[in-house]
PDB file of C-alpha atoms and ligand atoms in Angstrom:
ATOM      1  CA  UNK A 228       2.865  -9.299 -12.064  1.00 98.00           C
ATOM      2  CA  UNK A 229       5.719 -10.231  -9.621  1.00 98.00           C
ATOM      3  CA  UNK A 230       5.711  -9.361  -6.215  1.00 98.00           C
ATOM      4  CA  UNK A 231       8.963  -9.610  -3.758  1.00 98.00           C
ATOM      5  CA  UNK A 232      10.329  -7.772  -1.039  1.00 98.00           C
ATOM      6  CA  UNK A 233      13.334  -4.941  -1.995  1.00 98.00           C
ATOM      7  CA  UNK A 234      16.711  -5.863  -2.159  1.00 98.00           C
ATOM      8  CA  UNK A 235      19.968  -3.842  -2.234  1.00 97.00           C
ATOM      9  CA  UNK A 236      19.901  -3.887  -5.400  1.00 98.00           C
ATOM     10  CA  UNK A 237      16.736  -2.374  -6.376  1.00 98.00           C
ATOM     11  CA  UNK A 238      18.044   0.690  -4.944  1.00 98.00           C
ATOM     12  CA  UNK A 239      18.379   2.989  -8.363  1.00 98.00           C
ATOM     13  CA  UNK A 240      14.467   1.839  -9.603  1.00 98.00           C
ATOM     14  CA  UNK A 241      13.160   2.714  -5.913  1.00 98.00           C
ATOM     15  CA  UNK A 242      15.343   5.938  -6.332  1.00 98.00           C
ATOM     16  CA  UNK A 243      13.501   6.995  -9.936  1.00 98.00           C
ATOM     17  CA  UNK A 244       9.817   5.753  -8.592  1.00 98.00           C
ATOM     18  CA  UNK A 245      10.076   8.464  -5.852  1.00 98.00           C
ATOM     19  CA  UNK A 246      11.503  10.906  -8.200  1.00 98.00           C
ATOM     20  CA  UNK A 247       8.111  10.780 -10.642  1.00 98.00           C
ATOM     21  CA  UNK A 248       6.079  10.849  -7.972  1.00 98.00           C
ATOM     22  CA  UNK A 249       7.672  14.282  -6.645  1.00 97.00           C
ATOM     23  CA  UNK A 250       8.254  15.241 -10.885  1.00 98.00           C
ATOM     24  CA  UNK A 251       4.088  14.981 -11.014  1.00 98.00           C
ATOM     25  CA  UNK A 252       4.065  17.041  -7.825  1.00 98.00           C
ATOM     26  CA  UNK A 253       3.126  14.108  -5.452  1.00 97.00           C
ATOM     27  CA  UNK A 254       5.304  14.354  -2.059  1.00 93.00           C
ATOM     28  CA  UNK A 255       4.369  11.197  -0.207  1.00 94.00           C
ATOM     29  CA  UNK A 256       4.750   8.243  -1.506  1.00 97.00           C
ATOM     30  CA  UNK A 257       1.996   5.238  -0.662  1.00 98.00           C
ATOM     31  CA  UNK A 258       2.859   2.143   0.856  1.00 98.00           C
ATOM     32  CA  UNK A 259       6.585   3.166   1.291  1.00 98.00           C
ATOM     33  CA  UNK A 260       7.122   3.400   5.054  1.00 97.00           C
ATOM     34  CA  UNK A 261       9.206   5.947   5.027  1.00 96.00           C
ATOM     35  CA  UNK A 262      11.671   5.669   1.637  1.00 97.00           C
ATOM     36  CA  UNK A 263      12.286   8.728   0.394  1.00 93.00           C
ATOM     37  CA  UNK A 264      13.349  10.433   3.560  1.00 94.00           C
ATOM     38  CA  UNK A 265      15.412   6.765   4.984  1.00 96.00           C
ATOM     39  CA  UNK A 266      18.651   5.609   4.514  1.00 97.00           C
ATOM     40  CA  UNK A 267      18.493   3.320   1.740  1.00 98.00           C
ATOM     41  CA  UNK A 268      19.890   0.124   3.108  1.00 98.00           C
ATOM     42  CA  UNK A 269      18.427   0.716   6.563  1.00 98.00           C
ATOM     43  CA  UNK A 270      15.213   0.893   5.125  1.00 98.00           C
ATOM     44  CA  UNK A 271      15.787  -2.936   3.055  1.00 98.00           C
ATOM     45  CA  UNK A 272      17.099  -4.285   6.842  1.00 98.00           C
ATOM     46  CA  UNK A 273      13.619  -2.397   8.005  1.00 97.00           C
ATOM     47  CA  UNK A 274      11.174  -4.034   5.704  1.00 98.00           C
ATOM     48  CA  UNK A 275      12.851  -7.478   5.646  1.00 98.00           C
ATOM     49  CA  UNK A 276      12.967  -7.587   9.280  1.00 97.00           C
ATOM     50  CA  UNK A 277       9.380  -6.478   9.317  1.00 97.00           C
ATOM     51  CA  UNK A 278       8.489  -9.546   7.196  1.00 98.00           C
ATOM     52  CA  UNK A 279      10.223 -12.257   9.150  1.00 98.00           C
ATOM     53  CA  UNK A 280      10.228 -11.240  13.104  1.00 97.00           C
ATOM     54  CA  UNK A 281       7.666  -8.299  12.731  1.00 96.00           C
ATOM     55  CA  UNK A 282       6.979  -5.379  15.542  1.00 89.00           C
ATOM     56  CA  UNK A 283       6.182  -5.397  19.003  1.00 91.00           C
ATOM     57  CA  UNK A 284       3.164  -2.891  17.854  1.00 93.00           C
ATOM     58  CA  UNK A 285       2.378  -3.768  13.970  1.00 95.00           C
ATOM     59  CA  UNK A 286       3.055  -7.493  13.999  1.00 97.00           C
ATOM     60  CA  UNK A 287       4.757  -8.644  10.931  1.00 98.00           C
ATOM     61  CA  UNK A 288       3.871  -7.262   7.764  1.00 98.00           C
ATOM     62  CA  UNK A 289       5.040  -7.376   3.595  1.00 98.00           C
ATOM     63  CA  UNK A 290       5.973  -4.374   1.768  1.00 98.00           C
ATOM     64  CA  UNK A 291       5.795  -5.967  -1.933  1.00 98.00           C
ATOM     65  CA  UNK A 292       7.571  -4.186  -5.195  1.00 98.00           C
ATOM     66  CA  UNK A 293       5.112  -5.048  -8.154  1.00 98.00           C
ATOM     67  CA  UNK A 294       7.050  -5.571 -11.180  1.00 98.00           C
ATOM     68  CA  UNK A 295       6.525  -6.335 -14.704  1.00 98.00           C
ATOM     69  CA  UNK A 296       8.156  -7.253 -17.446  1.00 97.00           C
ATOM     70  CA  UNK A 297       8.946  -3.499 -17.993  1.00 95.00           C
ATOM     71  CA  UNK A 298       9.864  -2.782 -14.369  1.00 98.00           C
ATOM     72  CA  UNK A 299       8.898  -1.511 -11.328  1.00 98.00           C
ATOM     73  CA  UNK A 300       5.070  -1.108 -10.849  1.00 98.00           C
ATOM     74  CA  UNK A 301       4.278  -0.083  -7.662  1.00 98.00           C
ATOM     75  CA  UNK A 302       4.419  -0.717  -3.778  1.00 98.00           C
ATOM     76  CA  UNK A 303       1.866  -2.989  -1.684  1.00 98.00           C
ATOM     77  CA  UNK A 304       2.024  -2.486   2.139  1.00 98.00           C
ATOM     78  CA  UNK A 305       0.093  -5.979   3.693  1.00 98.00           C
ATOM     79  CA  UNK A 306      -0.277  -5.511   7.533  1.00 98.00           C
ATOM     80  CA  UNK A 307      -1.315  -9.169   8.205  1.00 98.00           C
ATOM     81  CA  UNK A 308      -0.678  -8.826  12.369  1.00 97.00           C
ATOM     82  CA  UNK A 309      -2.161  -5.542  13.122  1.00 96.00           C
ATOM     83  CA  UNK A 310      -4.119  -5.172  16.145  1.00 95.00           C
ATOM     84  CA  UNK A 311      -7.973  -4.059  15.611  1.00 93.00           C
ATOM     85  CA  UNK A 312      -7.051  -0.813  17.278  1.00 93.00           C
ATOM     86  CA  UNK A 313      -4.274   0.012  14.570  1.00 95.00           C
ATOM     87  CA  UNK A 314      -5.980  -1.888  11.936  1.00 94.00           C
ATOM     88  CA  UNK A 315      -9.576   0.484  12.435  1.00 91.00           C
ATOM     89  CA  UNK A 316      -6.967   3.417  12.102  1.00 90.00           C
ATOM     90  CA  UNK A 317      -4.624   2.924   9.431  1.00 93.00           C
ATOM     91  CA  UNK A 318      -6.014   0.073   7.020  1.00 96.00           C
ATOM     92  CA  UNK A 319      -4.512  -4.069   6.838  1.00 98.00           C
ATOM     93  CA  UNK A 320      -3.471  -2.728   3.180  1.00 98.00           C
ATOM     94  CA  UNK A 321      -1.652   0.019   1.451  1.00 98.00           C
ATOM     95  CA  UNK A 322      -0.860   0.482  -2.128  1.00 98.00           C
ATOM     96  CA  UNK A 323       0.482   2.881  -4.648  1.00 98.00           C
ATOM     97  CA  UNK A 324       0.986   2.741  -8.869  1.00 98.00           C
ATOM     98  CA  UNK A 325       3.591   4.911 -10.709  1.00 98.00           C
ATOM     99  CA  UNK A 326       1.752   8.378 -11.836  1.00 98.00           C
ATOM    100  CA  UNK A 327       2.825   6.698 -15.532  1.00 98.00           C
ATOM    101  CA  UNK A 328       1.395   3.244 -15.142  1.00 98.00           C
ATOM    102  CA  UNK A 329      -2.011   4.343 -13.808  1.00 98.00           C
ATOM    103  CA  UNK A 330      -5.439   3.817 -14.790  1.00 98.00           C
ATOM    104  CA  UNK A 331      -4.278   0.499 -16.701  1.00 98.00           C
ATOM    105  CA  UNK A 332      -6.126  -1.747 -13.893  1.00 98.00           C
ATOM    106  CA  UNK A 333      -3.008  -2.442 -11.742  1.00 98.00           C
ATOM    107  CA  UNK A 334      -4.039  -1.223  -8.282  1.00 98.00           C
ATOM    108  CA  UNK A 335      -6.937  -3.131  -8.763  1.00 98.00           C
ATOM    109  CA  UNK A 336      -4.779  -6.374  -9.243  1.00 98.00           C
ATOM    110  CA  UNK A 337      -2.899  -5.487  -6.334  1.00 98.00           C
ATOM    111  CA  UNK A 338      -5.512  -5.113  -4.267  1.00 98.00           C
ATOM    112  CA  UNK A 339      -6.673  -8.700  -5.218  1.00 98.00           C
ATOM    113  CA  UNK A 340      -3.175 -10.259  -4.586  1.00 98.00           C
ATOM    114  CA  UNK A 341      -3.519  -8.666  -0.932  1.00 98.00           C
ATOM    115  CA  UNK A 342      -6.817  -9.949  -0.249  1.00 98.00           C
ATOM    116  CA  UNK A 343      -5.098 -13.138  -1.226  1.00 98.00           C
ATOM    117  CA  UNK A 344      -2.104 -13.113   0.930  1.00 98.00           C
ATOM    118  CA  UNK A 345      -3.986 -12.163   3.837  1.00 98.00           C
ATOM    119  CA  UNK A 346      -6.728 -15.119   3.211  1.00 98.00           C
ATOM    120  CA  UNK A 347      -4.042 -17.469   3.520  1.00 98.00           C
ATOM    121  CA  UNK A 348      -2.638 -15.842   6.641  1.00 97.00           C
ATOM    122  CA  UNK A 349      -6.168 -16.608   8.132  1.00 97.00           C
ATOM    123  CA  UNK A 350      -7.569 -13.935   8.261  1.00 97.00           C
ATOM    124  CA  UNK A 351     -11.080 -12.950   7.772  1.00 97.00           C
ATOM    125  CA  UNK A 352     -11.618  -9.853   6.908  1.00 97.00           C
ATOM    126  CA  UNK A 353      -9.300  -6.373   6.283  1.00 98.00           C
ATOM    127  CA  UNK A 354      -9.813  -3.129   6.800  1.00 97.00           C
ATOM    128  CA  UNK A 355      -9.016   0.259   4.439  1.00 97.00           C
ATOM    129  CA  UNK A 356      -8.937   3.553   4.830  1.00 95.00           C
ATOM    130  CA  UNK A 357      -9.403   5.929   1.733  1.00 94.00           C
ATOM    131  CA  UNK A 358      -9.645   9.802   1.900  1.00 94.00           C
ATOM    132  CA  UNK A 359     -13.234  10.279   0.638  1.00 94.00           C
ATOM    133  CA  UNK A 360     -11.949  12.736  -2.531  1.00 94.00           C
ATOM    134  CA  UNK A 361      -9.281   9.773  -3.491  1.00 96.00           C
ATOM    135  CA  UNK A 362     -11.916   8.471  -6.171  1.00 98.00           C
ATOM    136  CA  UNK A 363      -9.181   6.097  -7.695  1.00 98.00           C
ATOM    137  CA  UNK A 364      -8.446   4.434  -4.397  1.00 98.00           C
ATOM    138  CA  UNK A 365     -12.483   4.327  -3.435  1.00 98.00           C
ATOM    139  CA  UNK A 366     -12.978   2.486  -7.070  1.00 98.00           C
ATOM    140  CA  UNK A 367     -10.210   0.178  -6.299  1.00 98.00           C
ATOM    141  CA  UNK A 368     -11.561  -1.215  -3.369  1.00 98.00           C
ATOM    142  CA  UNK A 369     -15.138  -1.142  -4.276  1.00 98.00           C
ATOM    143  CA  UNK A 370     -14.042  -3.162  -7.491  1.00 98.00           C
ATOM    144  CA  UNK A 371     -12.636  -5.694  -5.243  1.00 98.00           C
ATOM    145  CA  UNK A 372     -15.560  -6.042  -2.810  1.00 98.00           C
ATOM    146  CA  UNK A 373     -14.937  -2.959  -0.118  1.00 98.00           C
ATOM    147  CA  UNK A 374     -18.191  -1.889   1.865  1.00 96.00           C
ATOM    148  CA  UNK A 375     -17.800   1.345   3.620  1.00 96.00           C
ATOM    149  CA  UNK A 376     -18.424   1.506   7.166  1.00 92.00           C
ATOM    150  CA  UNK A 377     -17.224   4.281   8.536  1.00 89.00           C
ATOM    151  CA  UNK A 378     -15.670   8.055   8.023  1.00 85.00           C
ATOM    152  CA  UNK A 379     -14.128  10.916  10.014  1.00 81.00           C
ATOM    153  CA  UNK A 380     -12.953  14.122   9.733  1.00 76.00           C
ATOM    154  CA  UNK A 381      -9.003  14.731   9.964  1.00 74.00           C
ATOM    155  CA  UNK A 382      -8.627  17.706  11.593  1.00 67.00           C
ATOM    156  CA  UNK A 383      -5.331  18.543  10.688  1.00 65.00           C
ATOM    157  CA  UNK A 384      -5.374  17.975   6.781  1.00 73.00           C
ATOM    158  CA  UNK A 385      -8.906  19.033   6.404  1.00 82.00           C
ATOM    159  CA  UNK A 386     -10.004  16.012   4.776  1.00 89.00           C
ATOM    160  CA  UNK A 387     -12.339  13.023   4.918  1.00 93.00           C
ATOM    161  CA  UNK A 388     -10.955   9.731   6.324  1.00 92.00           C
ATOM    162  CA  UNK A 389     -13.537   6.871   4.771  1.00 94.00           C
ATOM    163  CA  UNK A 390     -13.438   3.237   6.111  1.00 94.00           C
ATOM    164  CA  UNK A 391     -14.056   0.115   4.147  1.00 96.00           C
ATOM    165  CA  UNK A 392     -14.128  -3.581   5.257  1.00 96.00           C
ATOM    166  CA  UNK A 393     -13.819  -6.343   2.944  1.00 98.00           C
ATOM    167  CA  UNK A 394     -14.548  -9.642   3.880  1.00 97.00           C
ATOM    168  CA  UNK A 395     -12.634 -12.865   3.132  1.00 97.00           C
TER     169      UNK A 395
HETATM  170  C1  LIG G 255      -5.143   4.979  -6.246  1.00 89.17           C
HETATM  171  C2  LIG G 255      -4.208   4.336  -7.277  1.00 89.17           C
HETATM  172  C3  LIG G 255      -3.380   3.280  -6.557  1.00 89.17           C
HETATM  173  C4  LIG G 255      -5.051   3.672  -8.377  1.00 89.17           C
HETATM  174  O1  LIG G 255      -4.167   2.970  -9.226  1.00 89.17           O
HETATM  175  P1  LIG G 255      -4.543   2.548 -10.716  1.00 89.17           P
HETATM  176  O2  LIG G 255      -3.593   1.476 -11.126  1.00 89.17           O
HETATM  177  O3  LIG G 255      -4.634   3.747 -11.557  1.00 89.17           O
HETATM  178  O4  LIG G 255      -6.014   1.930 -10.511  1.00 89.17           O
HETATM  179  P2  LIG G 255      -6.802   1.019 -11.557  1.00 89.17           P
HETATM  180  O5  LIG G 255      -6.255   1.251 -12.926  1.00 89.17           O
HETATM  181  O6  LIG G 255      -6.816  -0.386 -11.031  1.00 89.17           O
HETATM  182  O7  LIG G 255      -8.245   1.658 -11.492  1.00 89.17           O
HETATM  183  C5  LIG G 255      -9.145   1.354 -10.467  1.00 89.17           C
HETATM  184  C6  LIG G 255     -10.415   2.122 -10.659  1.00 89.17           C
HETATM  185  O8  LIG G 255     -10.179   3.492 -10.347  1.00 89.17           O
HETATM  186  C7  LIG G 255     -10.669   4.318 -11.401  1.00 89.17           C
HETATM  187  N1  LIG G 255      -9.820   5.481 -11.486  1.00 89.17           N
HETATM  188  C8  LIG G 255      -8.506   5.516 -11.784  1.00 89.17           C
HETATM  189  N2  LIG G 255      -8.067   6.787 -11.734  1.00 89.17           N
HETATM  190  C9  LIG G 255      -9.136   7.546 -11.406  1.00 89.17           C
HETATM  191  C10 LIG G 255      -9.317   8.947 -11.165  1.00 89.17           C
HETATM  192  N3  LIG G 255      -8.283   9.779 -11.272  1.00 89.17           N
HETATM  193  N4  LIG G 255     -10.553   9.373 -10.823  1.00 89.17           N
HETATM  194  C11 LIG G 255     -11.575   8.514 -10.691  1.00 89.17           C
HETATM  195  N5  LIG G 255     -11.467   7.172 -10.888  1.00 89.17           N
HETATM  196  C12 LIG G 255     -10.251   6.713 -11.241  1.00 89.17           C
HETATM  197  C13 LIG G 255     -10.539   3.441 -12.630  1.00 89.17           C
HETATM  198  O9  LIG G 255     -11.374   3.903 -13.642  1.00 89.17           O
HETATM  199  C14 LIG G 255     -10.943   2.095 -12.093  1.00 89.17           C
HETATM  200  O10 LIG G 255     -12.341   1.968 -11.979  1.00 89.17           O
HETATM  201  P3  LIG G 255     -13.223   1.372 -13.179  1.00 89.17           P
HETATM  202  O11 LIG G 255     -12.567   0.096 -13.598  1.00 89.17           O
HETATM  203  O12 LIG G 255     -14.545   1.213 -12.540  1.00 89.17           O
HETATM  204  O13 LIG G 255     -13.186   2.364 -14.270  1.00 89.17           O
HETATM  205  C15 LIG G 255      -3.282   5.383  -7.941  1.00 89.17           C
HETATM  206  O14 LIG G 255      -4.058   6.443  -8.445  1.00 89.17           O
HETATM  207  C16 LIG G 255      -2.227   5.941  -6.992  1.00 89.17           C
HETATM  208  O15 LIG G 255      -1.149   5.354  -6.842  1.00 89.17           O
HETATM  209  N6  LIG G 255      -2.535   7.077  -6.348  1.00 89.17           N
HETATM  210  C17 LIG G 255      -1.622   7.692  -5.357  1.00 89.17           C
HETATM  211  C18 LIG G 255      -1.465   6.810  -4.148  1.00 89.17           C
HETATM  212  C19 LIG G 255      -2.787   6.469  -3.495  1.00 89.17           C
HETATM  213  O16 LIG G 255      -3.716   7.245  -3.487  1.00 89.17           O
HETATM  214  N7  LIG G 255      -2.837   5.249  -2.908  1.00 89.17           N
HETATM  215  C20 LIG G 255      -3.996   4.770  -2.181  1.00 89.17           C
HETATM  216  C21 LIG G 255      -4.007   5.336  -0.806  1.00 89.17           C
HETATM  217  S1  LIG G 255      -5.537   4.910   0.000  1.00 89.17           S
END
C-alpha cells in the first residue's frame, strides 16, 4: 500500500470514493475533514498546510490516500500534535476503506502504518474513539493492540462513544 497526501490531481478518484460511499447509503465520509461538502482545491491547500505548518488548536497532522495498485483505498487521518484534551475527545487516528474494498484486512494495515508514523513522531501512546455498535472499527483496533478505557453516551446521536488507548 502507498500512502501520500492528495494532490490536484486526484480530484476525479476523491470525487467517485465519496460517491460509493453515499451509493451504499453512507453520508459521512471517515477521515475526510470535510471533502464532500469543500471546495476541492481549498480542501488540497487545507490538508497540505495541515501537514507542514499545522493549527493553532490541532497541531499538525497527515490526511493519507491509501492506494494500490488498483487505486484509491481509503483515507487515514494521523493527528500527531493534538492536545490530550482534543486527543481524549476525538481520537490521534481516523480511518475509512471503500464500502467495495472492505473486509479484505486493509483498515487493519492502516491502522498499523499509523501506529507507525506516530512512533516515529515520538509519541507514546494514541488514543481512538469507536462508536460501541461499529464492530469493524472495534476489531480493527483490538487487532492492532487497542485496550478500551473509557465510553460515553452521545446525547445527540443516541449512541455509544467507546475509548481505546494503544500504547507504543
Ligand atoms: C471500519 C472499517 C474501516 C473497517 O475496514 P476493513 O478494511 O473492512 O477492516 P479489515 O478488513 O481490516 O477488518 C478488521 C476486522 O474487522 C472485522 N470486520 C470487518 N467488517 C465487519 C463487520 N461488518 N462486522 C463485524 N466485524 C467486521 C474483520 O473480520 C476483521 O476482524 P478479524 O480479522 O478478527 O476477522 C470499514 O468498515 C469502514 O470504512 N467503515 C466506515 C468508516 C468507519 O467506520 N471508520 C472508522 C471510524 S471509528
Amino acid at each position: 500500500m502507498i500512502y501520500r497526501l492528495p494532490e490536484v490531481g486526484d480530484e476525479a478518484a476523491l470525487a467517485a470514493y465519496v460517491r460509493e460511499h453515499h451509493d451504499n447509503g453512507e453520508t459521512s465520509i471517515s477521515a475526510s475533514l470535510g471533502l464532500s461538502s469543500s471546495d476541492y482545491a481549498e480542501w488540497v491547500e487545507k490538508i497540505r498546510r495541515n501537514a507542514s505548518v499545522g493549527d493553532d488548536e490541532w497541531g499538525r497532522s497527515l490526511l493519507y490516500l491509501c492506494l494500490e495498485e488498483t487505486g484509491l483505498i481509503g483515507l487515514l487521518s494521523i493527528r500527531f500534535e493534538l492536545p490530550a484534551s482534543l486527543s481524549e475527545k476525538y481520537g490521534d487516528i481516523g480511518y475509512g476503506v471503500r464500502p467495495s474494498e472492505r473486509c479484505r484486512g486493509y483498515a487493519t494495515e492502516m491502522l498499523r502504518y499509523a501506529l507507525s508514523v506516530c512512533r516515529e513522531k515520538g509519541m507514546s501512546k494514541v488514543v481512538l474513539g469507536c462508536y460501541k455498535d461499529n464492530l469493524a472499527s472495534a476489531a480493527t483496533i483490538r487487532k492492532n493492540g487497542g485496550v478500551l478505557f473509557a465510553e460515553n453516551e452521545k446525547y445527540k446521536a443516541g449512541r455509544i462513544s467507546q475509548y481505546y488507548s494503544i500504547a507504543l
